[in-house]
Amino acid sequence: MAEIKENVSSSIVSHVCPVVGMQCAACAARIEKVIGKQAGVVECAVNLAANNVSLKYDSSVTSAEKLAEVVGNMGFRLVVACNDEAKAEVEEQEQVRYSELKRNTVWALTLSIPIVLLSMVFMDVPYADELMAVLATPVVMYFGRSFFVNAWKQFRQRTANMDTLVALSVGVAYMFSIFNMCFPEFWLKRGVHPHVYFEASSVIVTFIMLGRLLEEKAKGNTSVAIRKLIGLAPKSAMLVAEDGSMKEVRIEDLNVGDVVAVRPGEKIPVDGVVVDGISYVDESMLNGEALPVEKKKGEDVYAGTLNRNGAFRFRATKVGSGTMLAMIIKMVQDAQGSKAPIQRIVDKVAGVFVPVIVSIAILSMIVWIVLGGESGVVHGILAFVTVVIIACPCALGLATPTAIMVGIGKGAEAGILIKDAKSLEIMRNIDAVILDKTGTITEGRPEVADVVPAENVDVELMANVLYSLETVSEHPLAESVVNHFNVVGAELLSVTDFESVTGGGVTGVVSGRRYYIGNAKFVKSKGVKLEIDLEVRANELEQSAMTVVWIADDTRSLGIVSIADKVKSTSADAVKRLHEQGIDVYMLTGDNRATAEAVASQVGICHYEASVLPQEKAEFIKRLQAEGHCVAMVGDGINDSAALAQADIGIAMGKGSDIALDIAKMAIVGNDLTKISDAIRLSCNIVRTIRQNLFWAFVYNMVGVPIAAGVLYPVNGFLLNPMIAGAAMAFSSVSVVTNSLLLRYRGK
């Protein structure tokens, strides 16, 4: 929503406002250009992805309301209100606009299909021209009216973009067809057969709208991700008063220094320091680690993290925009806004292409009228129409969306989901890949790796005791032990006198004997001597980044259980493939250094960082980018969201958090890391196809436009018929689509 920050020492104000009505990069560039020229504006940056504009202006010279009026005169709406009602209104308007575009596209496609059939298959049907006119009129005049409206806005600003070319070619083709249908004798008297081009006008509108719909859908995903991040923080908190009483307050009413109570299962509302109580907190959104972290007096806690099974109180140290969650949200917003869509090149070229084509068409008509003799006027009009039709942007409009649709479809079949076109051009330039550890390189969940019994121990009884005691335990590791022994068929025995010792382990009586399960320190504190061979094995396992759980009775240690987050079977091969492609691979993890070193060694990664916080991941990526690297970030957790957005390309693992999947531009289905190298190769093929399509579309115009203007007439008397021009235009579109379809048969 709109945010205002005023500099106390000056009248410079920073203001972030939503913008309603932007449809393409040209819209954003025009708003940025016009606002930037206003008196008092110091800085203006339009974020097309987030549909907002960041303003910095001198409040003594201008105001947000004045700038909103300027934007309103351009046909857009700048929202300056700072309340939930205004935010809801903006979101509702954007949703209405998207729904309208979707509805118009479906109707345009539905009506265009019979028009194409009538023009190419059933052309001899009685009243075929009239039927096509009836079907094409709503497509051009109603469902495609936005092209004419936007072209007029561009004209008023003395600029041109894709909409200008679409409106011009569609309008000329449609009106020329109406004239030929209503007054065929005008051309018949002059020895020219009148043709209609209703199929050209309707198909142009339909395909360009389809591409626009795909762009709008991709833009909408960014706001969904931000809303989910914001939704991580609870709306209220339990404030503890000085007399010990508690009352529920809104999170906005919390201040630094307030004491807040957190109960089991609740989310922590703001950042703070524990002052009383002990619990385990799920901080996976920050560190990506599967295991909850123990929190006791003096430990830091963070907004949005989930309290598991204990109750505690903490003193707020950061509230509002100062919390770590708020910083992650801001980093995501900033990084998302820095991306530019590949389709922007078409709008840039169209800005020059349109005036050139119109100039050529008018010049051709004038030359024919002046030098063409008796038939100069007729040939002049035909030359104008032919030039505009043959220069129709259908091939240009299809060049990007067809290649993207085919390429994305092929990627989906291979388990590679490419979410929008913004990342395609960048992906081929990736030279550094950063991998998160937990859930990306590893499976993301602790599992029992090994069970080592001591000598002369009843293994079956030991398994039954472990299964029974851990079933009662609430420790985060207990679930993995229970799952393991449930699979091997252990028997669930009756447990009495059960006790859980925080930070140590559990104890209980099974079949009349007391047993202890926990870490080595806990077992030794009960007077139990550890077996030497088990200690040696435990040290080896701990050096391999595994967690060791001991089991003992009153007299001796009975065995150990090692628990680890296993490395995926494909991780080492994936790293090897990336190295073979000349790509540097880094691993960043919130886990400790010993674990990071062990995992990196297993998969062949030389560069890694341990105990890394979310903002530090994003900072690491910024440093690589400052050194000139093109960086891809691969992760699966909420903690990776800022890094995924900051990277040139964010790649989410398919089983990761919803937020990571929303923010990332690509997703890997099935958690197979080898698909990253496949995605890079696929991206190269898609971009190559797009560039080939654009190249041939422009070459076609470079050859076709002069011929349509009549450049060959002085040489051999050849004049291009508008009908042939329409066929040539259609052929250019078919060639572009065919080239895109060939993507299916190219290697990854």
XYZ file of C-alpha atoms in Angstrom:
748
model
C 0.000 0.000 0.000
C 1.094 3.578 -0.122
C 3.936 4.297 2.250
C 5.231 7.747 3.219
C 8.529 8.558 4.856
C 9.393 12.209 5.411
C 12.911 13.531 6.001
C 12.762 15.670 9.133
C 15.674 17.885 8.047
C 14.120 18.758 4.658
C 10.901 18.766 2.655
C 11.891 15.719 0.594
C 9.246 12.991 0.837
C 9.433 9.340 -0.234
C 6.129 7.878 -1.368
C 5.277 4.383 -2.705
C 1.899 4.249 -4.487
C 0.013 1.582 -6.440
C -0.749 2.317 -10.097
C -3.893 0.963 -11.761
C -4.057 0.320 -15.503
C -0.470 -0.457 -16.551
C -0.385 -3.141 -19.254
C 3.152 -3.269 -20.643
C 6.692 -1.993 -20.248
C 5.852 0.975 -22.483
C 3.141 2.057 -20.017
C 5.619 1.939 -17.135
C 8.263 3.822 -19.132
C 5.777 6.532 -20.122
C 4.579 7.071 -16.535
C 8.173 7.202 -15.337
C 9.103 9.705 -18.060
C 6.143 12.030 -17.511
C 6.355 12.069 -13.698
C 10.128 12.524 -13.865
C 9.630 15.793 -15.769
C 7.309 17.299 -13.149
C 8.605 20.168 -11.027
C 9.821 19.073 -7.605
C 10.229 15.385 -8.487
C 13.652 14.174 -7.381
C 13.313 10.501 -8.295
C 10.703 8.255 -9.913
C 10.895 4.470 -10.445
C 7.957 2.460 -11.765
C 7.754 -1.196 -10.712
C 5.721 -3.016 -13.368
C 5.846 -6.335 -11.466
C 4.376 -4.834 -8.300
C 2.160 -2.284 -10.128
C 3.487 0.621 -8.081
C 5.689 3.693 -8.378
C 8.362 4.843 -5.931
C 8.408 8.628 -5.690
C 10.805 11.051 -4.080
C 9.766 14.684 -4.339
C 9.983 18.105 -2.698
C 6.718 18.541 -0.796
C 7.123 22.340 -0.900
C 6.887 22.230 -4.704
C 4.475 19.385 -5.469
C 2.406 16.689 -3.789
C 1.288 13.121 -4.314
C -2.190 14.388 -5.193
C -0.815 16.633 -7.962
C 1.245 13.768 -9.375
C -1.828 11.526 -9.202
C -3.698 14.092 -11.319
C -0.889 14.041 -13.900
C -1.008 10.247 -14.050
C -4.806 10.379 -14.313
C -4.538 12.596 -17.393
C -2.431 9.853 -18.985
C -5.234 7.323 -18.570
C -3.923 5.598 -15.426
C -4.714 5.905 -11.728
C -2.193 6.667 -8.986
C -3.542 5.657 -5.551
C -2.237 7.831 -2.699
C -4.605 6.761 0.097
C -2.990 4.884 3.006
C -5.754 2.574 4.238
C -6.980 -0.987 3.854
C -10.053 0.128 1.915
C -7.921 1.722 -0.805
C -5.705 -1.362 -0.958
C -8.708 -3.644 -1.350
C -10.106 -1.361 -4.044
C -6.874 -1.492 -6.053
C -6.699 -5.288 -5.849
C -10.345 -5.551 -6.862
C -9.828 -3.282 -9.877
C -6.802 -5.277 -11.035
C -8.773 -8.503 -10.711
C -11.692 -7.023 -12.663
C -9.310 -5.868 -15.410
C -7.702 -9.311 -15.652
C -11.100 -11.034 -15.740
C -12.237 -8.690 -18.509
C -9.089 -9.372 -20.547
C -9.563 -13.113 -20.109
C -13.220 -12.939 -21.131
C -12.452 -10.785 -24.180
C -9.658 -13.139 -25.272
C -11.906 -16.206 -25.047
C -14.678 -14.517 -27.032
C -12.258 -13.187 -29.653
C -10.799 -16.662 -30.114
C -14.270 -18.226 -30.334
C -15.389 -15.810 -33.075
C -12.088 -15.877 -35.003
C -12.140 -19.635 -35.634
C -15.212 -19.574 -37.930
C -13.861 -16.451 -39.679
C -10.657 -18.305 -40.594
C -12.679 -21.317 -41.782
C -14.903 -19.107 -43.959
C -11.941 -17.282 -45.511
C -9.819 -20.351 -46.251
C -12.128 -23.379 -46.522
C -15.702 -22.250 -47.150
C -15.025 -19.124 -49.207
C -17.709 -20.065 -51.783
C -20.481 -20.165 -49.209
C -23.221 -17.617 -50.014
C -22.820 -14.345 -48.123
C -19.411 -15.483 -46.795
C -18.125 -11.881 -46.726
C -21.167 -10.678 -44.823
C -20.880 -13.530 -42.305
C -17.215 -12.733 -41.729
C -18.068 -9.048 -41.274
C -20.712 -9.883 -38.668
C -18.243 -12.093 -36.729
C -15.227 -9.779 -37.100
C -16.994 -6.581 -36.026
C -17.339 -7.464 -32.294
C -13.791 -8.866 -32.267
C -12.297 -5.646 -33.644
C -14.674 -3.023 -32.286
C -15.502 -4.453 -28.845
C -13.179 -7.222 -27.648
C -10.136 -5.540 -29.220
C -11.092 -1.954 -28.419
C -8.249 -1.610 -25.874
C -5.719 -1.544 -28.720
C -7.395 1.512 -30.246
C -7.793 3.229 -26.868
C -4.141 2.649 -25.949
C -2.973 3.692 -29.428
C -4.839 6.972 -28.992
C -3.187 7.517 -25.600
C 0.210 6.893 -27.204
C -0.626 9.338 -29.999
C -1.549 12.040 -27.480
C 1.855 11.559 -25.845
C 3.534 11.589 -29.285
C 4.833 8.058 -28.850
C 4.062 4.680 -30.414
C 4.186 1.090 -29.265
C 2.802 -2.324 -30.179
C -0.770 -1.122 -29.650
C -0.264 1.585 -32.266
C 0.801 -0.908 -34.894
C -1.986 -3.333 -33.992
C -4.644 -0.602 -34.097
C -3.367 0.769 -37.400
C -3.102 -2.550 -39.241
C -6.326 -3.966 -37.795
C -8.221 -0.728 -38.417
C -7.035 -0.370 -42.031
C -7.652 -4.048 -42.839
C -11.133 -3.935 -41.290
C -12.257 -0.639 -42.837
C -10.799 -1.562 -46.224
C -12.706 -4.865 -46.059
C -15.962 -3.105 -45.146
C -15.524 -0.712 -48.079
C -14.760 -3.536 -50.518
C -17.765 -5.528 -49.289
C -20.177 -2.584 -49.507
C -18.832 -0.945 -52.702
C -17.253 -3.698 -54.814
C -18.118 -1.844 -58.031
C -15.561 0.881 -57.168
C -12.748 -1.601 -57.806
C -14.477 -3.705 -60.477
C -14.863 -0.629 -62.709
C -11.108 -0.129 -62.433
C -10.240 -3.731 -63.221
C -9.364 -4.731 -59.675
C -11.065 -7.615 -57.816
C -12.165 -6.478 -54.326
C -10.889 -8.698 -51.512
C -11.751 -8.647 -47.806
C -9.343 -9.147 -44.930
C -11.644 -9.804 -41.993
C -9.679 -12.918 -40.984
C -6.467 -10.881 -40.781
C -8.003 -8.228 -38.524
C -9.645 -10.705 -36.135
C -6.689 -13.101 -35.891
C -4.289 -10.235 -35.145
C -6.488 -9.067 -32.261
C -6.911 -12.589 -30.862
C -3.265 -13.606 -30.824
C -1.981 -10.318 -29.417
C -4.605 -10.475 -26.645
C -3.566 -14.049 -25.842
C 0.035 -12.937 -25.357
C -1.135 -10.024 -23.197
C -3.165 -12.418 -21.040
C -0.083 -14.555 -20.340
C 1.846 -11.444 -19.263
C -0.899 -10.331 -16.888
C -1.106 -13.752 -15.273
C 2.642 -13.782 -14.634
C 2.496 -10.300 -13.085
C -0.302 -11.370 -10.749
C 1.838 -14.111 -9.190
C 4.216 -11.586 -7.601
C 1.506 -9.935 -5.517
C 0.290 -13.371 -4.355
C 3.776 -14.132 -3.029
C 3.947 -10.854 -1.124
C 0.513 -11.426 0.414
C 1.573 -14.883 1.614
C 4.717 -13.463 3.205
C 2.672 -10.800 4.965
C 0.275 -13.533 6.102
C 3.053 -15.268 8.058
C 2.768 -12.701 10.844
C -0.179 -13.086 13.238
C -2.727 -10.279 13.464
C -2.733 -10.118 17.259
C -0.511 -10.767 20.278
C -0.960 -11.550 23.978
C 0.447 -8.517 25.828
C 1.617 -9.067 29.423
C 0.971 -6.088 31.717
C 3.199 -5.102 34.648
C 0.790 -6.711 37.126
C 1.038 -10.015 35.251
C -2.383 -9.807 33.621
C -2.664 -10.501 29.907
C -4.807 -9.030 27.161
C -4.995 -9.573 23.437
C -3.914 -6.571 21.349
C -3.404 -5.848 17.665
C 0.126 -6.411 16.462
C 0.258 -2.773 15.321
C -0.169 -1.685 18.963
C 2.954 -3.464 20.209
C 5.953 -1.310 21.146
C 9.598 -2.051 21.734
C 9.996 -3.193 25.365
C 6.563 -4.802 25.666
C 6.445 -8.313 27.134
C 4.520 -10.817 25.027
C 3.289 -14.303 25.953
C 3.419 -17.116 23.391
C 1.507 -20.375 23.816
C 2.116 -23.754 22.120
C 1.186 -23.723 18.431
C 1.155 -19.927 18.123
C 3.208 -17.791 15.765
C 5.589 -15.245 17.254
C 4.230 -11.751 16.454
C 7.407 -9.598 16.547
C 11.155 -9.969 17.096
C 12.335 -10.196 20.687
C 14.356 -11.890 23.454
C 13.010 -14.670 25.695
C 12.656 -13.577 29.340
C 10.878 -16.606 30.788
C 10.104 -20.201 29.779
C 11.563 -22.847 27.460
C 10.280 -24.140 24.132
C 11.202 -25.377 20.665
C 10.516 -22.942 17.816
C 10.206 -23.864 14.154
C 12.466 -21.335 12.398
C 12.431 -23.028 8.998
C 11.186 -19.812 7.391
C 14.479 -18.202 8.439
C 17.143 -20.918 8.429
C 15.514 -23.587 6.253
C 16.339 -26.287 8.791
C 13.853 -29.054 9.510
C 14.582 -29.286 13.235
C 12.989 -26.774 15.637
C 15.407 -24.673 17.686
C 15.416 -24.698 21.483
C 14.594 -21.311 22.993
C 15.309 -20.360 26.585
C 16.011 -17.170 28.534
C 18.233 -14.788 26.583
C 17.566 -16.438 23.183
C 16.333 -14.374 20.221
C 12.967 -15.108 18.618
C 11.638 -13.768 15.314
C 8.280 -12.692 13.906
C 6.453 -15.290 11.830
C 8.244 -18.307 13.320
C 6.120 -21.044 14.898
C 6.252 -22.019 18.577
C 5.977 -25.796 18.896
C 5.311 -27.384 22.288
C 6.300 -25.030 25.091
C 5.138 -21.681 26.481
C 7.357 -18.659 27.064
C 7.412 -14.906 27.341
C 9.669 -12.529 25.448
C 10.462 -8.820 25.393
C 9.896 -7.110 22.022
C 13.056 -5.672 20.481
C 11.822 -4.917 16.934
C 8.295 -4.179 15.767
C 6.609 -3.141 12.529
C 8.960 -2.660 9.576
C 11.989 -3.404 11.763
C 11.328 -7.148 12.141
C 13.279 -9.691 10.135
C 10.093 -10.835 8.384
C 9.378 -7.245 7.305
C 12.916 -6.947 5.956
C 12.481 -10.171 3.966
C 9.243 -8.806 2.477
C 10.956 -5.544 1.490
C 13.891 -7.370 -0.116
C 11.488 -9.514 -2.127
C 9.594 -6.451 -3.343
C 12.768 -4.569 -4.282
C 14.337 -7.508 -6.090
C 11.165 -8.361 -8.012
C 10.873 -4.828 -9.316
C 14.338 -4.905 -10.882
C 13.424 -7.497 -13.534
C 12.579 -6.537 -17.151
C 10.431 -8.748 -19.428
C 11.863 -10.051 -22.692
C 8.803 -8.770 -24.581
C 9.973 -5.224 -23.942
C 12.258 -5.433 -26.955
C 9.193 -5.665 -29.204
C 7.708 -2.463 -27.757
C 11.047 -0.675 -28.131
C 11.360 -1.684 -31.767
C 7.709 -0.860 -32.414
C 8.363 2.701 -31.247
C 10.582 3.155 -34.308
C 8.960 0.600 -36.593
C 5.466 2.134 -36.524
C 6.375 5.672 -37.669
C 8.628 4.212 -40.356
C 5.870 1.937 -41.739
C 3.259 4.711 -41.680
C 5.701 7.078 -43.392
C 6.472 4.509 -46.085
C 2.755 3.835 -46.661
C 1.899 7.547 -46.987
C 4.956 8.240 -49.144
C 4.033 5.339 -51.425
C 0.516 6.701 -51.869
C 1.748 10.222 -52.637
C 4.338 8.977 -55.136
C 1.711 6.901 -56.933
C -0.778 9.790 -57.040
C 1.868 12.151 -58.442
C 3.621 9.793 -60.849
C 1.069 7.035 -61.487
C -0.909 8.649 -64.265
C -4.612 7.848 -64.744
C -4.598 4.925 -62.309
C -2.315 6.675 -59.833
C -5.025 7.281 -57.240
C -6.226 3.671 -57.289
C -2.718 2.250 -57.148
C -1.802 4.779 -54.463
C -4.657 3.677 -52.200
C -3.864 0.001 -52.842
C -0.177 0.603 -52.103
C -1.039 2.285 -48.785
C -3.330 -0.577 -47.739
C -0.893 -3.244 -48.946
C 2.051 -1.744 -47.059
C 0.090 -1.508 -43.813
C -1.309 -5.046 -44.159
C 1.990 -6.680 -45.069
C 3.662 -4.840 -42.175
C 1.041 -6.196 -39.783
C 2.577 -7.090 -36.405
C 1.094 -10.585 -36.237
C 4.487 -12.254 -36.732
C 6.054 -9.841 -34.246
C 3.282 -10.481 -31.748
C 3.555 -14.251 -32.143
C 7.353 -14.395 -32.024
C 7.606 -14.348 -28.253
C 4.393 -15.994 -26.930
C 4.462 -19.000 -29.285
C 8.072 -19.852 -28.463
C 7.352 -19.376 -24.767
C 4.202 -21.516 -24.833
C 5.891 -24.382 -26.695
C 9.074 -24.170 -24.633
C 7.223 -23.951 -21.321
C 5.079 -26.921 -22.351
C 8.150 -28.977 -23.172
C 9.736 -27.972 -19.873
C 6.611 -28.974 -17.957
C 6.727 -32.432 -19.538
C 10.292 -32.758 -18.258
C 9.400 -31.516 -14.761
C 10.721 -27.974 -15.331
C 8.121 -25.280 -14.667
C 9.009 -21.894 -16.180
C 6.626 -19.370 -14.664
C 7.118 -16.336 -16.933
C 9.150 -14.953 -19.811
C 11.146 -12.527 -17.692
C 13.782 -15.056 -16.770
C 14.302 -16.724 -20.150
C 16.772 -14.262 -21.625
C 18.758 -14.160 -18.385
C 18.871 -17.919 -17.758
C 21.220 -18.614 -20.653
C 23.802 -16.261 -19.109
C 23.911 -17.979 -15.694
C 27.499 -18.561 -14.547
C 26.926 -19.068 -10.812
C 24.381 -21.326 -9.092
C 23.702 -21.072 -5.352
C 22.132 -24.072 -3.652
C 20.360 -24.131 -0.321
C 21.224 -27.267 1.692
C 18.134 -28.498 3.506
C 15.403 -29.653 1.149
C 17.471 -28.788 -1.911
C 20.676 -30.808 -1.729
C 19.285 -32.972 1.077
C 15.874 -34.579 1.518
C 14.789 -31.917 4.018
C 13.679 -34.242 6.805
C 15.661 -36.095 9.498
C 15.729 -39.874 9.118
C 17.370 -42.708 11.038
C 20.590 -43.492 9.189
C 21.922 -46.309 11.374
C 21.203 -48.268 14.571
C 24.300 -49.592 16.370
C 23.670 -51.962 19.319
C 26.288 -52.730 21.984
C 27.644 -56.269 22.367
C 25.379 -58.877 23.925
C 22.268 -56.722 23.653
C 18.800 -57.978 22.788
C 18.361 -55.968 19.572
C 14.635 -56.659 19.350
C 14.024 -55.469 22.920
C 16.139 -52.347 22.305
C 14.052 -51.544 19.204
C 10.798 -52.013 21.150
C 11.998 -49.730 23.977
C 13.132 -47.006 21.535
C 9.827 -47.209 19.665
C 7.728 -47.096 22.834
C 9.525 -44.261 24.626
C 9.898 -42.035 21.531
C 6.202 -42.493 20.750
C 5.450 -40.664 24.006
C 8.194 -38.053 23.520
C 7.519 -34.624 21.967
C 11.159 -34.018 20.978
C 11.572 -33.021 17.291
C 13.844 -36.028 16.619
C 11.421 -38.496 18.178
C 9.208 -38.574 15.082
C 12.038 -39.841 12.852
C 12.857 -42.614 15.366
C 9.189 -43.619 15.621
C 8.813 -43.690 11.824
C 11.888 -45.873 11.449
C 10.928 -48.494 14.024
C 7.333 -48.483 12.858
C 8.560 -49.547 9.423
C 10.790 -52.329 10.817
C 7.851 -53.668 12.835
C 8.819 -52.864 16.422
C 6.313 -53.671 19.162
C 4.690 -50.870 21.145
C 5.126 -51.599 24.878
C 3.500 -49.982 27.903
C 5.447 -47.005 29.346
C 5.128 -45.778 32.945
C 6.794 -43.025 34.990
C 7.705 -41.146 31.779
C 9.704 -37.914 32.099
C 11.068 -35.518 29.488
C 14.189 -33.487 30.316
C 14.525 -30.383 28.121
C 17.858 -30.306 26.330
C 18.721 -33.821 27.516
C 16.358 -36.638 26.643
C 13.590 -38.815 28.009
C 13.321 -41.556 30.608
C 10.655 -44.077 31.484
C 9.917 -47.568 32.790
C 9.259 -50.324 30.257
C 8.557 -53.926 31.368
C 9.704 -53.117 34.915
C 13.069 -51.598 33.920
C 14.048 -47.914 33.606
C 15.559 -46.742 30.330
C 17.184 -43.488 29.235
C 17.184 -42.044 25.703
C 19.006 -38.823 24.820
C 22.426 -37.300 24.239
C 25.625 -38.619 25.780
C 25.689 -35.947 28.486
C 22.184 -36.846 29.624
C 22.929 -40.588 29.781
C 26.185 -40.078 31.707
C 24.391 -37.767 34.169
C 22.336 -40.809 35.208
C 25.478 -42.641 36.301
C 25.596 -44.855 33.195
C 29.001 -45.692 31.741
C 29.228 -45.460 27.976
C 30.621 -48.390 26.006
C 34.019 -47.469 24.504
C 33.267 -48.965 21.083
C 29.971 -47.080 20.959
C 31.723 -43.816 21.862
C 34.206 -44.314 19.020
C 31.380 -44.988 16.568
C 29.365 -42.032 17.880
C 32.326 -39.682 17.318
C 32.651 -40.909 13.737
C 28.967 -40.353 13.092
C 28.999 -36.862 14.605
C 31.974 -35.912 12.415
C 29.821 -36.950 9.454
C 27.221 -34.336 10.467
C 24.829 -36.820 12.080
C 22.933 -36.453 15.346
C 23.547 -39.344 17.749
C 20.889 -40.542 20.221
C 21.938 -42.926 23.032
C 19.807 -45.582 24.721
C 20.762 -47.060 28.129
C 19.301 -48.800 31.123
C 20.352 -48.458 34.761
C 23.563 -50.463 34.255
C 24.984 -49.861 30.771
C 24.608 -48.185 27.410
C 22.661 -50.418 25.018
C 23.249 -48.722 21.680
C 23.138 -45.602 19.576
C 20.887 -44.301 16.809
C 22.258 -41.903 14.193
C 19.868 -39.410 12.615
C 20.641 -37.331 9.544
C 19.084 -35.316 6.760
C 20.164 -37.534 3.861
C 21.714 -36.133 0.688
C 19.545 -36.727 -2.390
C 20.793 -39.386 -4.774
C 20.873 -36.899 -7.666
C 22.671 -34.033 -5.921
C 26.259 -35.064 -6.708
C 25.430 -35.693 -10.377
C 23.655 -32.327 -10.594
C 26.695 -30.472 -9.251
C 28.943 -32.361 -11.676
C 26.755 -31.377 -14.652
C 26.773 -27.723 -13.664
C 30.561 -27.775 -13.360
C 30.771 -29.315 -16.840
C 28.703 -26.386 -18.151
C 31.295 -23.992 -16.732
C 29.073 -22.862 -13.872
C 30.389 -22.171 -10.368
C 28.338 -23.862 -7.618
C 27.947 -22.466 -4.089
C 26.092 -23.831 -1.055
C 24.533 -21.533 1.562
C 22.919 -22.982 4.686
C 21.676 -21.917 8.083
C 23.098 -25.152 9.548
C 26.405 -25.401 11.439
C 29.793 -25.523 9.725
C 30.492 -29.210 10.432
C 27.263 -30.286 8.756
C 27.811 -27.885 5.860
C 31.341 -29.183 5.302
C 30.204 -32.815 5.351
C 27.382 -32.242 2.840
C 29.539 -30.103 0.541
C 32.195 -32.821 0.521
C 29.662 -35.508 -0.392
C 28.322 -33.655 -3.450
C 31.541 -32.043 -4.696
C 30.953 -28.395 -3.776
C 34.078 -26.366 -2.995
C 32.416 -23.043 -2.098
C 30.037 -23.023 0.864
C 28.906 -20.816 3.747
C 27.363 -22.017 7.047
C 25.114 -20.377 9.678
C 23.778 -17.979 7.040
C 20.651 -15.895 7.769
C 18.112 -14.967 5.047
C 19.379 -11.425 4.545
C 22.950 -12.742 4.417
C 21.979 -15.062 1.558
C 20.634 -12.097 -0.374
C 23.761 -10.066 0.450
C 25.991 -12.912 -0.751
C 24.123 -12.904 -4.069
C 24.497 -9.120 -4.330
C 28.261 -9.464 -3.900
C 28.449 -12.039 -6.689
C 26.336 -9.795 -8.918
C 28.593 -6.829 -8.152
C 31.518 -8.952 -9.343
C 29.750 -9.413 -12.678
C 28.229 -12.850 -12.138
C 24.777 -13.848 -13.405
C 23.353 -15.769 -10.440
C 20.701 -18.463 -10.080
C 19.445 -19.279 -6.573
C 17.934 -22.699 -5.857
C 15.925 -23.138 -2.654
C 12.727 -24.494 -1.160
C 12.006 -22.613 2.045
C 10.523 -19.334 3.178
C 14.002 -18.422 4.363
C 15.157 -18.558 0.751
C 12.498 -16.132 -0.518
C 14.616 -12.960 -0.344
C 17.555 -14.715 -2.013
C 15.293 -16.228 -4.687
C 13.981 -12.762 -5.507
C 17.410 -11.071 -5.379
C 19.013 -13.593 -7.734
C 18.891 -13.025 -11.472
C 16.924 -16.284 -11.603
C 15.131 -17.913 -8.665
C 14.550 -21.668 -8.919
C 12.297 -23.348 -6.346
C 12.215 -27.053 -5.610
C 8.780 -28.468 -6.380
C 8.037 -29.672 -2.835
C 9.111 -26.421 -1.200
C 7.025 -23.760 0.517
C 4.246 -21.992 -1.379
C 6.034 -18.668 -0.968
C 9.301 -19.960 -2.445
C 7.339 -21.404 -5.378
C 5.473 -18.132 -5.912
C 8.568 -15.928 -5.857
C 10.836 -18.111 -7.981
C 10.704 -17.781 -11.759
C 11.281 -21.508 -12.259
C 10.353 -24.597 -10.273
C 11.743 -28.122 -10.376
C 9.107 -30.836 -9.974
C 10.194 -33.928 -8.057
C 13.232 -32.334 -6.366
C 15.703 -33.678 -8.957
C 18.586 -31.188 -9.023
C 19.883 -32.498 -12.368
C 16.987 -30.666 -13.970
C 18.722 -27.346 -13.272
C 21.243 -27.954 -16.052
C 18.378 -29.172 -18.250
C 16.500 -25.931 -17.515
C 19.502 -23.849 -18.573
C 19.763 -25.696 -21.884
C 16.016 -25.440 -22.456
C 16.126 -21.721 -21.758
C 18.924 -21.280 -24.308
C 16.800 -23.041 -26.933
C 13.713 -20.938 -26.148
C 15.609 -17.638 -26.327
C 17.332 -18.717 -29.534
C 13.941 -19.511 -31.069
C 12.475 -16.169 -29.983
C 15.370 -14.292 -31.545
C 15.080 -16.322 -34.737
C 11.361 -15.516 -34.856
C 11.954 -11.796 -34.370
C 14.773 -11.818 -36.938
C 12.647 -13.452 -39.626
C 9.661 -11.256 -38.788
C 11.764 -8.159 -39.406
C 13.479 -9.610 -42.482
C 10.037 -10.367 -43.874
C 9.078 -6.721 -43.402
C 12.333 -5.440 -44.850
C 11.659 -7.433 -48.042
C 7.857 -7.257 -48.171
C 7.275 -3.566 -47.431
C 9.312 -2.184 -50.379
C 7.627 -4.657 -52.736
C 4.200 -3.668 -51.385
C 5.083 -0.007 -51.947
C 5.733 -0.763 -55.642
C 9.517 -0.662 -55.819
C 9.512 -3.427 -58.479
C 7.006 -1.672 -60.767
C 9.595 0.387 -62.686
C 11.686 -2.767 -63.172
C 9.171 -5.407 -64.273
C 5.729 -3.868 -63.818
C 4.938 -5.965 -60.712
C 2.429 -4.655 -58.188
C 1.615 -6.623 -55.071
C -2.084 -7.334 -54.658
C -3.445 -6.747 -51.126
C -4.757 -10.311 -51.190
C -1.244 -11.641 -51.764
C -0.012 -9.264 -49.085
C -2.517 -10.790 -46.680
C -1.354 -14.287 -47.640
C 2.272 -13.242 -47.189
C 1.417 -11.818 -43.781
C -0.256 -15.112 -42.864
C 2.767 -17.052 -44.127
C 5.080 -15.015 -41.917
C 2.924 -15.912 -38.923
C 2.850 -19.596 -39.915
C 6.632 -19.646 -40.274
C 7.040 -18.150 -36.804
C 4.644 -20.681 -35.269
C 6.330 -23.559 -37.118
C 9.763 -22.497 -35.891
C 8.409 -22.361 -32.346
C 6.867 -25.835 -32.682
C 10.278 -27.201 -33.690
C 11.311 -26.570 -30.078
C 9.598 -29.835 -29.201
C 12.101 -31.771 -31.283
C 15.253 -29.990 -30.176
C 17.488 -31.428 -27.460
C 17.349 -30.087 -23.934
